[in-house]
GROMACS .gro file of C-alpha atoms in nm:
model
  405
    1UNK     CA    1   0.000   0.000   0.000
    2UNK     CA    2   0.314   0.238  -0.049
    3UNK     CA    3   0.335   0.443  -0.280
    4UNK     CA    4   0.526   0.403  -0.611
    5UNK     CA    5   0.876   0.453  -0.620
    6UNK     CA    6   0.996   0.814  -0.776
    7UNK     CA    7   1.152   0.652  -1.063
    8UNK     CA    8   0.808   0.516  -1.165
    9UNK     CA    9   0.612   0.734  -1.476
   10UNK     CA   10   0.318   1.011  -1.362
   11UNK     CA   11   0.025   0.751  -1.392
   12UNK     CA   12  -0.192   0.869  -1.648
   13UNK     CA   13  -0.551   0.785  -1.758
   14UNK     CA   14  -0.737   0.850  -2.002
   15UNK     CA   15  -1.147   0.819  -2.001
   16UNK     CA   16  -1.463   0.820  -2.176
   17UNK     CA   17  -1.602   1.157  -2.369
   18UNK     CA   18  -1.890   1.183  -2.140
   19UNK     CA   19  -1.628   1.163  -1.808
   20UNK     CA   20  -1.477   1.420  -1.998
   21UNK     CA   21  -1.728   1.633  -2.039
   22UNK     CA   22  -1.843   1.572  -1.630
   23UNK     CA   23  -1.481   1.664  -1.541
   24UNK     CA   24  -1.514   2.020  -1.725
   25UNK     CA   25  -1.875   2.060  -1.568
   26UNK     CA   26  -1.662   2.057  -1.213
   27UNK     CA   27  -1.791   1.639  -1.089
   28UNK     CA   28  -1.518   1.548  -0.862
   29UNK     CA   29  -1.581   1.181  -0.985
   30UNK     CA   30  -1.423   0.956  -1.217
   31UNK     CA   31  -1.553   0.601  -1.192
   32UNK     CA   32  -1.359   0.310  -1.311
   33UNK     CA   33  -1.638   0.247  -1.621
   34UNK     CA   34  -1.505   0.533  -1.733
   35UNK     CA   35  -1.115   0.466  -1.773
   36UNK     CA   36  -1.065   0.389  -2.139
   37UNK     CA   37  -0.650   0.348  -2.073
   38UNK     CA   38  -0.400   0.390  -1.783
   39UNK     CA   39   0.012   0.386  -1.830
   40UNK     CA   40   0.039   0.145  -1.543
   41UNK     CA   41  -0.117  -0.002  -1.221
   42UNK     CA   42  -0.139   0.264  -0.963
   43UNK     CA   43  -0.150   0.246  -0.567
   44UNK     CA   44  -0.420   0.394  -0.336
   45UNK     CA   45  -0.352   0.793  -0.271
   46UNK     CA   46  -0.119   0.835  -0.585
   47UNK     CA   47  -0.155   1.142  -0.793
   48UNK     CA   48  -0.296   1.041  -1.112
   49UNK     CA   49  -0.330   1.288  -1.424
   50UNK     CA   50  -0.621   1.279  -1.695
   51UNK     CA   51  -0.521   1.379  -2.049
   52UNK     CA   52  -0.802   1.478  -2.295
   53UNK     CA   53  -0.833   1.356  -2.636
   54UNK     CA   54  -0.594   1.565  -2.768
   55UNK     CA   55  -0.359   1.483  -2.520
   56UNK     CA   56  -0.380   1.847  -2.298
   57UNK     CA   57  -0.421   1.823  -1.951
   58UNK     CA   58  -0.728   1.782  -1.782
   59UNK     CA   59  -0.709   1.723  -1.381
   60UNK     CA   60  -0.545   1.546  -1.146
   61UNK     CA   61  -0.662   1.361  -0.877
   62UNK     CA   62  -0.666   1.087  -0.581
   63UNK     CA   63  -0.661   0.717  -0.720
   64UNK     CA   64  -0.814   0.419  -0.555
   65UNK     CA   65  -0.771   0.089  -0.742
   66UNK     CA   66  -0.994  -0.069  -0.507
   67UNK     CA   67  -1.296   0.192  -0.557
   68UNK     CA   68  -1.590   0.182  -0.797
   69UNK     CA   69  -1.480   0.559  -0.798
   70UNK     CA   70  -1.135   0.496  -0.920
   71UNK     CA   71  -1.032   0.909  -0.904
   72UNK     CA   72  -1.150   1.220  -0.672
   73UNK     CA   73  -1.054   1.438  -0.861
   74UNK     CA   74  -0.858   1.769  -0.695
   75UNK     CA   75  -0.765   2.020  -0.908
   76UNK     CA   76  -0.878   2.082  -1.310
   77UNK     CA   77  -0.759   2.361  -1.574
   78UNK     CA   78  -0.422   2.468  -1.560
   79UNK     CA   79  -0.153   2.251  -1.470
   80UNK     CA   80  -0.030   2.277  -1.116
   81UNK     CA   81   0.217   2.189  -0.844
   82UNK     CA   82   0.033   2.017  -0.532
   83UNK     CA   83   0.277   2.096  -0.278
   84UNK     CA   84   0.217   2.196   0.089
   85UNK     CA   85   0.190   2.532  -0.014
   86UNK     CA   86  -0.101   2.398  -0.247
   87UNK     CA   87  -0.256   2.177   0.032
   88UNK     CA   88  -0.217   2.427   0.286
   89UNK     CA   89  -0.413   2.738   0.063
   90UNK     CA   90  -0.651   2.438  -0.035
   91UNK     CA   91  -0.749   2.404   0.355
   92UNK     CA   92  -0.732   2.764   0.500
   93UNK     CA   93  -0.999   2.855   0.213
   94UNK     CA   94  -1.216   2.581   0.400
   95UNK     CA   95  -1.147   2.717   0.707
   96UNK     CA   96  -1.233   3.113   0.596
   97UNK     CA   97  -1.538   2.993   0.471
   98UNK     CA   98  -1.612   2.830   0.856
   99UNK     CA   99  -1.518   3.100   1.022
  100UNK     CA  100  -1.732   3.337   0.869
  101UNK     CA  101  -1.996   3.137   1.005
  102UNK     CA  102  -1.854   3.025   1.340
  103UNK     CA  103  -1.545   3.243   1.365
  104UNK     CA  104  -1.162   3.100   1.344
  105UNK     CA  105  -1.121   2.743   1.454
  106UNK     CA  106  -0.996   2.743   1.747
  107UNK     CA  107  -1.240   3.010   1.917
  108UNK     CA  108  -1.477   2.874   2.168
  109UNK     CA  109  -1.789   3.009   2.121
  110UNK     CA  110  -2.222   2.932   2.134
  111UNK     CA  111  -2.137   2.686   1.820
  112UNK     CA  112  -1.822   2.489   1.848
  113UNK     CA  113  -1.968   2.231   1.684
  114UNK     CA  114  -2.000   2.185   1.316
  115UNK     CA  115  -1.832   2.091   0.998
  116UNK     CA  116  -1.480   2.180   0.949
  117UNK     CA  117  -1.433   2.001   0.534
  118UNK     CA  118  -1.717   1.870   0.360
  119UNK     CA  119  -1.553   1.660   0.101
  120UNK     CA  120  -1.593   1.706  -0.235
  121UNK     CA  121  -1.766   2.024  -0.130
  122UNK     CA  122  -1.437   2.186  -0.026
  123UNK     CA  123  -1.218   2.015  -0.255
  124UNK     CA  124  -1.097   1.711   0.011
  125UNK     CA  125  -1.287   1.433  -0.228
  126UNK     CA  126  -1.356   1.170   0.051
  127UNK     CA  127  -1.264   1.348   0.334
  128UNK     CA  128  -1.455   1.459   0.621
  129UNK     CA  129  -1.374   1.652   0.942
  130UNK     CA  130  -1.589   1.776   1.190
  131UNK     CA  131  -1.500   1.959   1.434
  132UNK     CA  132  -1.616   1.906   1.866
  133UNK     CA  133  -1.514   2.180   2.095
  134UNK     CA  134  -1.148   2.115   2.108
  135UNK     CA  135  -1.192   1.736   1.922
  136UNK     CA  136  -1.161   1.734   1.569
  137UNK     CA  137  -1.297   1.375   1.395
  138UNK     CA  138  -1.163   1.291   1.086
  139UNK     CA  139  -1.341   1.090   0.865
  140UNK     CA  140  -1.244   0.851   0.570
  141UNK     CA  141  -1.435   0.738   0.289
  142UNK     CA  142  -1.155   0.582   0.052
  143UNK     CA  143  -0.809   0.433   0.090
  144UNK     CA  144  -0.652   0.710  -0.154
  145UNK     CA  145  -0.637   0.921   0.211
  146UNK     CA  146  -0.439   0.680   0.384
  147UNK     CA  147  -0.072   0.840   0.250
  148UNK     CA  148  -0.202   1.181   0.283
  149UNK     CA  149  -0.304   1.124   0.678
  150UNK     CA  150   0.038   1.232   0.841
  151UNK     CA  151   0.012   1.565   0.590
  152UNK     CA  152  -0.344   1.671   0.710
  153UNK     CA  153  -0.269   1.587   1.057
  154UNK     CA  154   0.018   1.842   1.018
  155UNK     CA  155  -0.182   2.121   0.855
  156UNK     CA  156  -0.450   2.086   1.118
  157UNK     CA  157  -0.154   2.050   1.428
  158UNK     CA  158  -0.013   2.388   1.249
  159UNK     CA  159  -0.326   2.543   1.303
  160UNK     CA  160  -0.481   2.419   1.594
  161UNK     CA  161  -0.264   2.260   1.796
  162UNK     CA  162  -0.439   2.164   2.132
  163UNK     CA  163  -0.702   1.986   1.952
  164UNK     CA  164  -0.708   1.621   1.956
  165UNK     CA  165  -0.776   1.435   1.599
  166UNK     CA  166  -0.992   1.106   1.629
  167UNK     CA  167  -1.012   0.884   1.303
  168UNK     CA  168  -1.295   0.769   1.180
  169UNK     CA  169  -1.364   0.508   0.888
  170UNK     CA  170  -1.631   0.392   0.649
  171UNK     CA  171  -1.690   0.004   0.626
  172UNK     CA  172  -1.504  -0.107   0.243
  173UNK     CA  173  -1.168   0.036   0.404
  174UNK     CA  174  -1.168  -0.058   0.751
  175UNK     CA  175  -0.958  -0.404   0.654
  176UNK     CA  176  -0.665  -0.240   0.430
  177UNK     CA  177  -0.657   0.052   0.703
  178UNK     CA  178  -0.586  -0.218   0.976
  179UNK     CA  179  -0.290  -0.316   0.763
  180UNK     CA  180  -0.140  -0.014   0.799
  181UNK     CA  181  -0.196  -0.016   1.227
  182UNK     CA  182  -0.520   0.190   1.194
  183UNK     CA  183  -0.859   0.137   1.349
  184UNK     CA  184  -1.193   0.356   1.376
  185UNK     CA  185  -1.252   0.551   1.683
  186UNK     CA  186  -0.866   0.575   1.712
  187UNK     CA  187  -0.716   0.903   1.840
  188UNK     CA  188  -0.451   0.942   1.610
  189UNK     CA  189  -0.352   1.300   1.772
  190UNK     CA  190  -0.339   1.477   2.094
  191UNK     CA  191  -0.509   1.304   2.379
  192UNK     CA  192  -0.921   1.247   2.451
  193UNK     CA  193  -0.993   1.137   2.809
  194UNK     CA  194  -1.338   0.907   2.678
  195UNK     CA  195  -1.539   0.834   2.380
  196UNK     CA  196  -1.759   1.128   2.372
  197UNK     CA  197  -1.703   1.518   2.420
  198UNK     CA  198  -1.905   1.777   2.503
  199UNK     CA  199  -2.006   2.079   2.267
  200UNK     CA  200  -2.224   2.374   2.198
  201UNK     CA  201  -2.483   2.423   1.928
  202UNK     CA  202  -2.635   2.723   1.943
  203UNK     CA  203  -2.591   2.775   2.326
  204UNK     CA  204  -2.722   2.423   2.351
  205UNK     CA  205  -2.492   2.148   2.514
  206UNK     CA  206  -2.462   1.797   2.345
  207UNK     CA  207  -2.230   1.496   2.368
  208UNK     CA  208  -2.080   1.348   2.059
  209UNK     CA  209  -1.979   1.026   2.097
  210UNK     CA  210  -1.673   1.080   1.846
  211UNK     CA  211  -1.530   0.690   1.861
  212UNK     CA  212  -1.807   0.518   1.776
  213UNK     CA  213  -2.106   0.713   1.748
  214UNK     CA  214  -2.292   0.751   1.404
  215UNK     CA  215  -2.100   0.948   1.170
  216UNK     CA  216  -1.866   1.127   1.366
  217UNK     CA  217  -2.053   1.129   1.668
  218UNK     CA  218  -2.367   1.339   1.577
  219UNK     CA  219  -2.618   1.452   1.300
  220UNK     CA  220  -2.455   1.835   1.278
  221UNK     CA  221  -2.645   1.893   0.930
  222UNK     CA  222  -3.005   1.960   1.124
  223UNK     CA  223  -2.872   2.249   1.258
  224UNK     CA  224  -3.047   2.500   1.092
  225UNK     CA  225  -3.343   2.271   1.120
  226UNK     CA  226  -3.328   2.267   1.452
  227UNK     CA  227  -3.330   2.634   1.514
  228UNK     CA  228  -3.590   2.640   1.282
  229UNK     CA  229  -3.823   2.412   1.494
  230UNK     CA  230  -3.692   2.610   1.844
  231UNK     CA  231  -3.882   2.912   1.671
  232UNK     CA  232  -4.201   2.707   1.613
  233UNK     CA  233  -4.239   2.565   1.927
  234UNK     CA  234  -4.391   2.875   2.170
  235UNK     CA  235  -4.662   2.625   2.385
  236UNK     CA  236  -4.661   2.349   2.187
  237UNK     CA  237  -4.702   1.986   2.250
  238UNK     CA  238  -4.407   1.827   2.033
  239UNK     CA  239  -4.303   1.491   1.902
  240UNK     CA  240  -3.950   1.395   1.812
  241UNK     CA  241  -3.984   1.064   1.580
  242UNK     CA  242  -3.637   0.936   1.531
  243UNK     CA  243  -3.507   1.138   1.811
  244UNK     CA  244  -3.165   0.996   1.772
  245UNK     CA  245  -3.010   1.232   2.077
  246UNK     CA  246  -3.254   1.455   2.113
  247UNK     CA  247  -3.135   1.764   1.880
  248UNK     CA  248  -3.477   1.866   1.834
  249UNK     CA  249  -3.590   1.750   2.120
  250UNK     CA  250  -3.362   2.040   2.282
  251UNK     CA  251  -3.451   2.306   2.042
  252UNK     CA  252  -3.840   2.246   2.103
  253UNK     CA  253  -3.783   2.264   2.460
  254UNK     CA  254  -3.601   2.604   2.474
  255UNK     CA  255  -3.829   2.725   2.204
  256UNK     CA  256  -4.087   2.696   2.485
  257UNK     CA  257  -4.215   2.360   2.422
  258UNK     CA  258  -4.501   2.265   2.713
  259UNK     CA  259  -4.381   1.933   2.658
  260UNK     CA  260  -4.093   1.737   2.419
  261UNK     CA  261  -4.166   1.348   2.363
  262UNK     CA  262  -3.842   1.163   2.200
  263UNK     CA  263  -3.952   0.847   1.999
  264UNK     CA  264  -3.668   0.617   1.870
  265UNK     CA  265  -3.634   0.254   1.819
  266UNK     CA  266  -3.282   0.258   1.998
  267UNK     CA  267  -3.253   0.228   2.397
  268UNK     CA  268  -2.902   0.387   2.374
  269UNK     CA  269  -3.020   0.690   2.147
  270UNK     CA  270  -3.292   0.731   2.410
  271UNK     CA  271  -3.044   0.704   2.717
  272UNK     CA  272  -2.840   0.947   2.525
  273UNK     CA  273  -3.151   1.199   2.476
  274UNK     CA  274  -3.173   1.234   2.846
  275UNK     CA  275  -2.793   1.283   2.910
  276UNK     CA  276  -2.806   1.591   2.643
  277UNK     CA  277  -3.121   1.705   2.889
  278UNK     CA  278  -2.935   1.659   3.176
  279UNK     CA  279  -2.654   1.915   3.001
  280UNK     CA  280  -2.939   2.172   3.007
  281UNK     CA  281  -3.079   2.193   3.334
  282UNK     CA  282  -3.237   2.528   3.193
  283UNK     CA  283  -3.517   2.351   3.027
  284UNK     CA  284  -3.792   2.363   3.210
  285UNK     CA  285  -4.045   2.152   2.928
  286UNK     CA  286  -4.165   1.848   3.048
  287UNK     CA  287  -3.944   1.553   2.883
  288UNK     CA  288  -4.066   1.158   2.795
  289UNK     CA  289  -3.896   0.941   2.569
  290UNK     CA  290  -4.050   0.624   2.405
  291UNK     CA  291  -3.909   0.327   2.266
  292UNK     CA  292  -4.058   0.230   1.951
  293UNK     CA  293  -4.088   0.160   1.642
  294UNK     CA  294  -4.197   0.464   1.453
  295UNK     CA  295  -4.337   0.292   1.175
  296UNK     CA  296  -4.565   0.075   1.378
  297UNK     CA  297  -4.642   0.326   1.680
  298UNK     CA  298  -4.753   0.645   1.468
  299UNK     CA  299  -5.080   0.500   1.337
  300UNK     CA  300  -5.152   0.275   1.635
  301UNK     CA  301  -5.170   0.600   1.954
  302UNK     CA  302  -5.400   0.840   2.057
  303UNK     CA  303  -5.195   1.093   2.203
  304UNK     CA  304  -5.196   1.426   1.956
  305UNK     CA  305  -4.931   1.674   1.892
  306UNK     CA  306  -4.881   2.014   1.771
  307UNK     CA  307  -4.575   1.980   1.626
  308UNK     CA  308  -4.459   1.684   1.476
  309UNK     CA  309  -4.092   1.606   1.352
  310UNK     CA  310  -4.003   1.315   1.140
  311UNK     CA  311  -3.654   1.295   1.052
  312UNK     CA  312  -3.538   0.928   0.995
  313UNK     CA  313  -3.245   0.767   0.915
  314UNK     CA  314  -3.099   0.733   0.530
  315UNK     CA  315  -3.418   0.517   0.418
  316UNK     CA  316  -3.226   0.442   0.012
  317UNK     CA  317  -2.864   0.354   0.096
  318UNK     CA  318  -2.847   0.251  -0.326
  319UNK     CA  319  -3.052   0.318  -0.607
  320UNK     CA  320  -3.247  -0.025  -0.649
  321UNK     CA  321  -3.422   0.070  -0.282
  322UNK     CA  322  -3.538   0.455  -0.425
  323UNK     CA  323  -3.871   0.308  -0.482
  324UNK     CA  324  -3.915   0.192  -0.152
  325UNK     CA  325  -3.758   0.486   0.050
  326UNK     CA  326  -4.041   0.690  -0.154
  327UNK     CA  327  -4.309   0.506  -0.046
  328UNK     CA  328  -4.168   0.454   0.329
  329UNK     CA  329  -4.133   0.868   0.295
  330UNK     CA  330  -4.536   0.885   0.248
  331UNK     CA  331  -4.650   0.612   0.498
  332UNK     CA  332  -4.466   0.808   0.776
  333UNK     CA  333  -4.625   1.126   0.679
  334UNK     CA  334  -4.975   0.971   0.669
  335UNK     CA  335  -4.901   0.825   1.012
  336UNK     CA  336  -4.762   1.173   1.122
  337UNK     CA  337  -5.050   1.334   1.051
  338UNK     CA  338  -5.281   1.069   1.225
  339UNK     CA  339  -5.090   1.254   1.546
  340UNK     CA  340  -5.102   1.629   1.430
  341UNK     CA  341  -5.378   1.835   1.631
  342UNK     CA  342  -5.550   2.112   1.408
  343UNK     CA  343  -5.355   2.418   1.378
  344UNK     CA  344  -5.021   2.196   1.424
  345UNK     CA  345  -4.706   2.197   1.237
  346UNK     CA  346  -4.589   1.869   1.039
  347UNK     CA  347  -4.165   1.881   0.981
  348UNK     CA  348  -4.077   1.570   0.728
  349UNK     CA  349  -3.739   1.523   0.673
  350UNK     CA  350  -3.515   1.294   0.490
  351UNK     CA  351  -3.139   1.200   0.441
  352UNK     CA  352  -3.142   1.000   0.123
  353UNK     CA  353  -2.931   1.121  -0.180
  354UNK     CA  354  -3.127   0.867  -0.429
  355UNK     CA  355  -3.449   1.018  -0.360
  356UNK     CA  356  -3.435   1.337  -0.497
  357UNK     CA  357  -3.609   1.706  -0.320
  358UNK     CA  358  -3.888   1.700  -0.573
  359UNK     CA  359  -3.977   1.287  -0.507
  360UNK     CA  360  -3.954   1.368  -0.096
  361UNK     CA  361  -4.156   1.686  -0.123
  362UNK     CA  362  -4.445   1.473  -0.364
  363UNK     CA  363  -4.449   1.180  -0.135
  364UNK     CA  364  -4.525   1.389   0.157
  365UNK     CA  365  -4.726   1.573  -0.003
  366UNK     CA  366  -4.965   1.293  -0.121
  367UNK     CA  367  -5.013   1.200   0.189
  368UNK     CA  368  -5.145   1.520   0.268
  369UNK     CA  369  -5.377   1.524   0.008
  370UNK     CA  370  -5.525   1.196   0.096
  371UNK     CA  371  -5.590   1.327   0.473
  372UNK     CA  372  -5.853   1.592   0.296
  373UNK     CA  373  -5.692   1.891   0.579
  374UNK     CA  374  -5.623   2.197   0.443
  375UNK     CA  375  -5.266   2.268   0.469
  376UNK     CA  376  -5.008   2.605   0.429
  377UNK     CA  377  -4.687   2.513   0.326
  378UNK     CA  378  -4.393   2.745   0.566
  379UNK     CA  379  -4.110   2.626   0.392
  380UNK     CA  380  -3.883   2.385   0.223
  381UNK     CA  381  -3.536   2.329   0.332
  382UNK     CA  382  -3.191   2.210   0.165
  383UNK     CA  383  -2.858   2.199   0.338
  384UNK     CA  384  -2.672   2.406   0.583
  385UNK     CA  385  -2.424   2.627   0.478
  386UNK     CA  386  -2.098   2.443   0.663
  387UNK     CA  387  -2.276   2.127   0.469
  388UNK     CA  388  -2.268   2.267   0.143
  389UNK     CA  389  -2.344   2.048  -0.185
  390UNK     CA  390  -2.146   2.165  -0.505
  391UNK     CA  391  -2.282   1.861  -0.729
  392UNK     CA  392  -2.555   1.651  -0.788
  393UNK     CA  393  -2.476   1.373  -0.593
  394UNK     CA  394  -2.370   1.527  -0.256
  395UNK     CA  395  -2.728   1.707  -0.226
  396UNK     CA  396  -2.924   1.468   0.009
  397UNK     CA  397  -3.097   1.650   0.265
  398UNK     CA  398  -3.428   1.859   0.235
  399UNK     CA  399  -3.765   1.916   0.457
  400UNK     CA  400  -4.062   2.070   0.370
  401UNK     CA  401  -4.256   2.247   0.722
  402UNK     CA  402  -4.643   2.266   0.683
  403UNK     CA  403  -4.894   2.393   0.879
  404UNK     CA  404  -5.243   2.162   0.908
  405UNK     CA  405  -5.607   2.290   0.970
   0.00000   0.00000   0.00000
């Protein structure tokens, strides 16, 4: 899993006219259907070049032979040099853009929780790091990082340098990262006392569990959601479906909330709700939690709600379960709305980049039309600003908030 020697040729590819075409547009992707010829066998994390047609240079990028995506692709136009002074401009553009919204890195303030480099997004092509008070977890989605680890721990020790860096990894590399003495949940720099950490949202405490947690440790992308909901919830009975650790839960509660249920299939999400309560003894709403599942316990109570939250898990993981996720998206509306006093608020969200906005929005939609209530649509959301999607592909969340008679 080293990389080549020096004496070995640039590897060069060479790919299909519509992967050209999709590399111009600015998609980060080159997938290994669309490699028409390559100079040699490459190694995971080794620079590889594209060369048009006419042999001019097209981008270069990270290769992983052992990928369906076979390049991320970094940099396109011009050729260029990517050095540490590259890397390094590459990362503190990231970093402006963050602390525009949050202020520099390493300040402390009512959000020190959120998302440092969104892959693709910020030009790091399967590379996430989010950052946890003074934790930052760093998260890998391909094997072309592995070589490039000890650089991006140095940029990030360079610039903040009492944070600890845990490593986090997705499934298909776990086995050829354990060959190189790597493991998920491992703090690879600085020192964590514990598998979680505590950190503000909005004012709001949470803990992330940033070892093994989902994700890296929490869903940060609800964010604006979540404030969102806080300014809906003035008096208002509210239900949390797929609580996970309570992020709206919180919100609803200091939004004024008379009373917060959290309803998740999960015992430890639910145990976890009630620690992120316990960070908060400010909230004064009146918290239960229920242990369900939400499919099944929707249409079967009695209990009504005026505000009603349904933000499950990823419900199409590939294309070939699209069909089904759209369906699932409807049936939990219907059953949302079975719970939804007149005059309350219904907030469907969903996590699934194969179902696109427009398929969500019409499945939830349906299911209002069935019910025969009047409705006022408030608003329709996309992503958060430090979760930004520059392509197709890495758009996946949305909600649409209505408003039943």
């Amino acid at each position: 899993m080293s990389a080549p020697a020096s004496s070995a040729p640039r590897l060069r590819l060479r790919v299909s006219k519509a992967a050209e075409l999709h590399i111009r547009d600015g998609h980060p992707w080159v997938y290994e259907s669309s490699v028409r010829e390559q100079n040699r066998e490459g190694e995971p994390g080794e620079l590889a070049v594209v060369y048009d047609r006419r042999d001019r240079f097209l981008a270069i990028g990270l290769y992983d032979p052992f990928s369906p995506l076979r390049l991320r692709v970094l940099h396109t136009g011009m050729p260029t040099q990517l050095d540490d002074t590259w890397w390094a401009a590459r990362l503190d553009a990231a970093l402006a853009r963050r602390a525009a919204l949050f202020g520099p890195l390493t300040a402390f303030g009512d959000t020190d929780g959120y998302r440092v480099l969104n892959g693709e997004s910020d030009g790091f092509p399967g590379l996430v790091v989010d950052r946890y008070a003074g934790v930052l977890v760093m998260k890998l989605y391909t094997a072309a990082w592995f070589p490039h680890l000890r650089r991006m721990l140095e940029l990030f020790a360079a610039r903040a340098p009492d944070f600890a860096v845990v490593l986090r990894l997705s499934r298909n590399i776990a086995e050829r990262a354990a060959d190189l003495g790597l493991h998920d949940g491992q703090v690879i720099y600085g020192e964590l006392a514990g598998d979680s950490v505590v950190f503000r949202e909005s004012g709001l405490r949470f803990e992330a569990e940033v070892r093994q947690g989902q994700k890296t440790g929490f869903f940060l992308d609800q964010r604006e959601n979540r404030r969102r909901v806080e300014g809906l919830s003035e008096g208002r009975r509210v239900l949390n479906a797929f609580s996970f650790s309570g992020g709206f839960s919180l919100y609803a509660a200091r939004g004024g909330a008379s009373e917060v249920t959290s309803l998740d299939i999960s015992a430890h999400a639910l145990r976890s709700a009630e620690r992120n309560f316990a960070l908060n003894p400010e909230l004064t709403a009146v918290h239960k939690t229920v242990q369900a599942d939400v499919f099944e316990w929707l249409p079967r109570g009695e209990a009504e709600y005026d505000l009603v939250i349904l933000d499950p898990p990823s419900l199409a993981r590939r294309e070939a379960e699209r069909e089904g996720a759209i369906r699932a998206y409807g049936k939990l509306a219907e059953g949302g709305l079975t719970r939804l006093a007149p005059g309350g608020i219904l907030v469907s969200a969903s996590c699934s980049a194969h179902v696109s906005a427009e398929e969500f929005e019409e499945a939830v939609m349906s299911a209002v039309r069935r019910s025969g209530r009047r409705w006022r649509k408030l608003l329709s959301s996309r992503h958060a600003p430090d979760h930004h999607a520059s392509f197709a592909e890495a758009e996946y969340l949305k909600a649409v908030f209505l408003e039943m008679d």
